[in-house]
XYZ file of C-alpha atoms in Angstrom:
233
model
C 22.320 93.242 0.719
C 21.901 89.588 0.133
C 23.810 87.124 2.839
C 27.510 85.282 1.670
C 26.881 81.733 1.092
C 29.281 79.546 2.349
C 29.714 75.699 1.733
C 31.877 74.087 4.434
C 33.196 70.835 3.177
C 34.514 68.202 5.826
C 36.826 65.893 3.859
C 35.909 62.401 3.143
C 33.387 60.732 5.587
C 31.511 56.782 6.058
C 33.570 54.347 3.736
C 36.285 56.530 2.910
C 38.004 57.647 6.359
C 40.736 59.550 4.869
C 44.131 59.450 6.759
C 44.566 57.046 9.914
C 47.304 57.070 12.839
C 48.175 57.453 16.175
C 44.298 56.785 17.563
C 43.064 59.666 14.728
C 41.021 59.229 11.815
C 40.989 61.926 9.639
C 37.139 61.792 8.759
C 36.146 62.302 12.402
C 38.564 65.386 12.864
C 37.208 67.280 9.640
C 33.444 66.741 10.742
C 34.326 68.143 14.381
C 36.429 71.249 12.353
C 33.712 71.773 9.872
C 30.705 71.512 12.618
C 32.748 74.218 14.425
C 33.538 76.597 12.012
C 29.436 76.590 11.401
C 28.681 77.131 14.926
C 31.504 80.489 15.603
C 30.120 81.672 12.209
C 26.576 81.407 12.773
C 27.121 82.984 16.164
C 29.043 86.083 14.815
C 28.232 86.769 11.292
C 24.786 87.676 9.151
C 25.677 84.496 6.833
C 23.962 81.440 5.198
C 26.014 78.337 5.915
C 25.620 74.657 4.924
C 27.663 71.371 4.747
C 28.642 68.778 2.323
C 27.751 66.368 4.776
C 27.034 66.756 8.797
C 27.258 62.906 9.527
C 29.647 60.716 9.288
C 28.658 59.900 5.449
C 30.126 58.960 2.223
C 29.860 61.905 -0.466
C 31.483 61.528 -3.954
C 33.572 64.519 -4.761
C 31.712 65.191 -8.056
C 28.447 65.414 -5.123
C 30.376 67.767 -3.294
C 31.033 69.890 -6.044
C 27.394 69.760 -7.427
C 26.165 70.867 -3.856
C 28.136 73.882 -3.588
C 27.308 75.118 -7.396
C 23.792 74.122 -6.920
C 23.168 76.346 -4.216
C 25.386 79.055 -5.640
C 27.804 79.150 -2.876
C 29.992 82.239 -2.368
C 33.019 80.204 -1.117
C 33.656 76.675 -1.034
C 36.280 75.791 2.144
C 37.119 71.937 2.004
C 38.781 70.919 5.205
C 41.007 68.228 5.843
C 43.752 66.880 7.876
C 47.452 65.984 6.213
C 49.513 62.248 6.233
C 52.525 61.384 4.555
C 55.412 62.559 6.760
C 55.741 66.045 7.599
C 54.055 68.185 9.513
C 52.493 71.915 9.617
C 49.875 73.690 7.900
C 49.464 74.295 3.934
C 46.089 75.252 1.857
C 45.418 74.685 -1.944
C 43.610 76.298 -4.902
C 43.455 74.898 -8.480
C 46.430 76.211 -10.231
C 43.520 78.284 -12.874
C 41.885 79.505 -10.082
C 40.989 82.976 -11.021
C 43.330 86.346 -8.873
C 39.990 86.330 -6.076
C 40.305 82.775 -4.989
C 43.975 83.077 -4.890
C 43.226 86.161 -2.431
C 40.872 84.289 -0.515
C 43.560 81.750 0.184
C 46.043 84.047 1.583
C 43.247 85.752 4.171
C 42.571 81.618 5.256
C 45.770 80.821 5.067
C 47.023 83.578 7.241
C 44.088 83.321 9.872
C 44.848 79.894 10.724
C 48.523 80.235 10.836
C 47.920 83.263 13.136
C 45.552 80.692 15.722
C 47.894 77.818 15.695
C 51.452 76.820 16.208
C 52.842 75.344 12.622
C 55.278 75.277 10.563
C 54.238 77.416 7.333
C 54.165 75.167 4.656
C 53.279 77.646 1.967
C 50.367 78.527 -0.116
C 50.009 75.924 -2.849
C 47.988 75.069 -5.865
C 46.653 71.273 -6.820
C 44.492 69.691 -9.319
C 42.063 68.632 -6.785
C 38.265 67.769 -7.709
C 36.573 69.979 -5.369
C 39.389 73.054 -6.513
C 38.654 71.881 -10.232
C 34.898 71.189 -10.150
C 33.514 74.038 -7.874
C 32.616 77.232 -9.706
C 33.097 79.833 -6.776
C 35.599 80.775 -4.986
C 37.372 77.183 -3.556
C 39.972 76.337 -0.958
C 41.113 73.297 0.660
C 42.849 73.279 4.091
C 45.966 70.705 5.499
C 45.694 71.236 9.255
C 48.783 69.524 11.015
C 50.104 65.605 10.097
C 47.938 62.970 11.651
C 50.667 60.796 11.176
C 53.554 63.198 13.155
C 53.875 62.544 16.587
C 53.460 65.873 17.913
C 50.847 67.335 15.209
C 48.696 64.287 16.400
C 48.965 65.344 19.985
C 47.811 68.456 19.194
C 44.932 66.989 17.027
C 43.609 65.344 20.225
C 43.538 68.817 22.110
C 40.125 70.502 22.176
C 41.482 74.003 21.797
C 43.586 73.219 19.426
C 40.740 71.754 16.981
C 38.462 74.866 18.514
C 41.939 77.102 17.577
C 42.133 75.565 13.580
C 38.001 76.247 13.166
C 38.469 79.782 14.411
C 41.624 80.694 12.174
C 38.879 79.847 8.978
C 36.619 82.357 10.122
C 39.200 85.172 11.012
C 40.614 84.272 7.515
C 37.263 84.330 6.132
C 36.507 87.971 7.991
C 38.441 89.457 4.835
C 35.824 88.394 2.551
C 33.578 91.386 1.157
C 29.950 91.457 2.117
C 30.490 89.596 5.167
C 28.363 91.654 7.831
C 29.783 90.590 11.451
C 27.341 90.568 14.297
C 29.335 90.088 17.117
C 31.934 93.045 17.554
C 33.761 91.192 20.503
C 34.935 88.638 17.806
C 39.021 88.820 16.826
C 40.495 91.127 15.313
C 40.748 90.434 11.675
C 44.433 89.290 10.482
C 47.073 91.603 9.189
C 48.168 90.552 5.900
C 51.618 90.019 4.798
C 54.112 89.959 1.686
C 54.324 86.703 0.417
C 56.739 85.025 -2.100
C 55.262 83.091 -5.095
C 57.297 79.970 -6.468
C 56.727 79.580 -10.397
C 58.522 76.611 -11.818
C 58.483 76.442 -15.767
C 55.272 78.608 -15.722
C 53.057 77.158 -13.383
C 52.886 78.316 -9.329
C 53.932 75.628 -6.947
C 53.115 77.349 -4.080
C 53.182 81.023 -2.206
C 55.365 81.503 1.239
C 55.055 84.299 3.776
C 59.120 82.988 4.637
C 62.234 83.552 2.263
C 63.113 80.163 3.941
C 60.549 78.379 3.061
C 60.344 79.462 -0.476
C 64.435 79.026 -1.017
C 63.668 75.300 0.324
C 61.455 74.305 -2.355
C 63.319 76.292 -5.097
C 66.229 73.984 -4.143
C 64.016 70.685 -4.644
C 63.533 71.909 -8.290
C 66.685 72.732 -9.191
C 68.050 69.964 -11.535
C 64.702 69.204 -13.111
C 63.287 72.518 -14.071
C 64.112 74.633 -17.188
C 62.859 77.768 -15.282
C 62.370 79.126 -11.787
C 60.802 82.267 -10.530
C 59.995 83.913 -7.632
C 57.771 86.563 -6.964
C 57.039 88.740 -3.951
C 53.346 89.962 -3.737
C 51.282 91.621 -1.147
């Protein structure tokens, strides 16, 4: 049985430091995830890993793309850190993304919300280069706000960056093929039912909370011609 490939992809890197506040740039906190998720891997599983970049290094997105299809990658997990005002924890997948990668996000999804303390911001999809250009199965990850207050407390805590690397691999322990070494490792995640929000055809996101999902369905309200909702396991 040939080994999973997996690319790990920490976002943005030398010129192009992402998201800055409160003493955190988001460039730094991505490498430190990605590097960490490589190491508990490595360490527990019978698995070929590499990295967009391990330095702090400027990669195009179209280079990021090309590595992970050039090697034949498995699954492509692009991590990164949120800004903008808010705060919690939400993943992506191109809205085409075939029903696999869609199932891959849930297991990440879930094993990271089940290691840290976030608010659920649902499962979403996004047009994003790595999602659109990568030919395997492709997720990218918004750990916590840099630019809360509390989320970037939390962003300074060693466990809780060790906590956000470990809830990728226990998310990542669903994946087929994936031949763990180390039985002392956590138990893998339980999944859940989840609602999907579909707004004039297209999915705007997936929510393990009726809350959550009744939120954004109320954001869309006057402007959409149709709204659905659909509860999946």
């Amino acid at each position: 049985m040939s080994k999973i490939k997996i690319m790990i992809d920490p976002g943005h890197g030398g010129r192009d430091p992402g998201a800055v506040a409160n003493g955190l740039v988001e460039k730094d906190l991505t490498l430190t995830i990605a590097r960490e998720i490589r190491e508990v891997l490595l360490r527990n599983y019978d698995v070929l890993i590499r990295m967009t970049r391990d330095s702090d290094m400027f990669v195009s997105l179209e280079d990021r793309a090309r590595l992970a299809n050039s090697w034949g990658a498995d699954y492509f997990i692009s991590v990164h850190i949120n800004a903008g005002g808010g705060t919690g924890f939400e993943s992506f997948i191109h809205p085409h993304a075939a029903k696999h990668t869609g199932q891959f996000q849930a297991c990440i999804h879930q094993g990271i919300l089940g290691k840290i303390k976030a608010r659920d911001r649902g499962r979403k999809t996004a047009n994003y280069a790595v999602l659109r250009l990568t030919k395997m199965a492709a997720v990218l990850t918004e750990s916590y706000f840099i630019d809360h207050v509390e989320d970037s407390k939390k962003l300074k805590e060693a466990s809780v960056i060790k906590a956000i690397a470990t809830g990728h691999v226990v998310g990542l322990q669903e994946m087929p093929n994936l031949r763990l070494i180390n039985e002392s490792l956590t138990p893998r995640p339980r999944l859940v039912k989840v609602y999907r929000l579909l707004v004039d055809g297209v999915q705007v996101g997936a929510y393990g909370e009726r809350e959550n999902v009744m939120a954004q369905v109320n954001q869309f309200l006057d402007s959409a011609k149709k709204i659905e909702v659909e509860r999946v396991e």
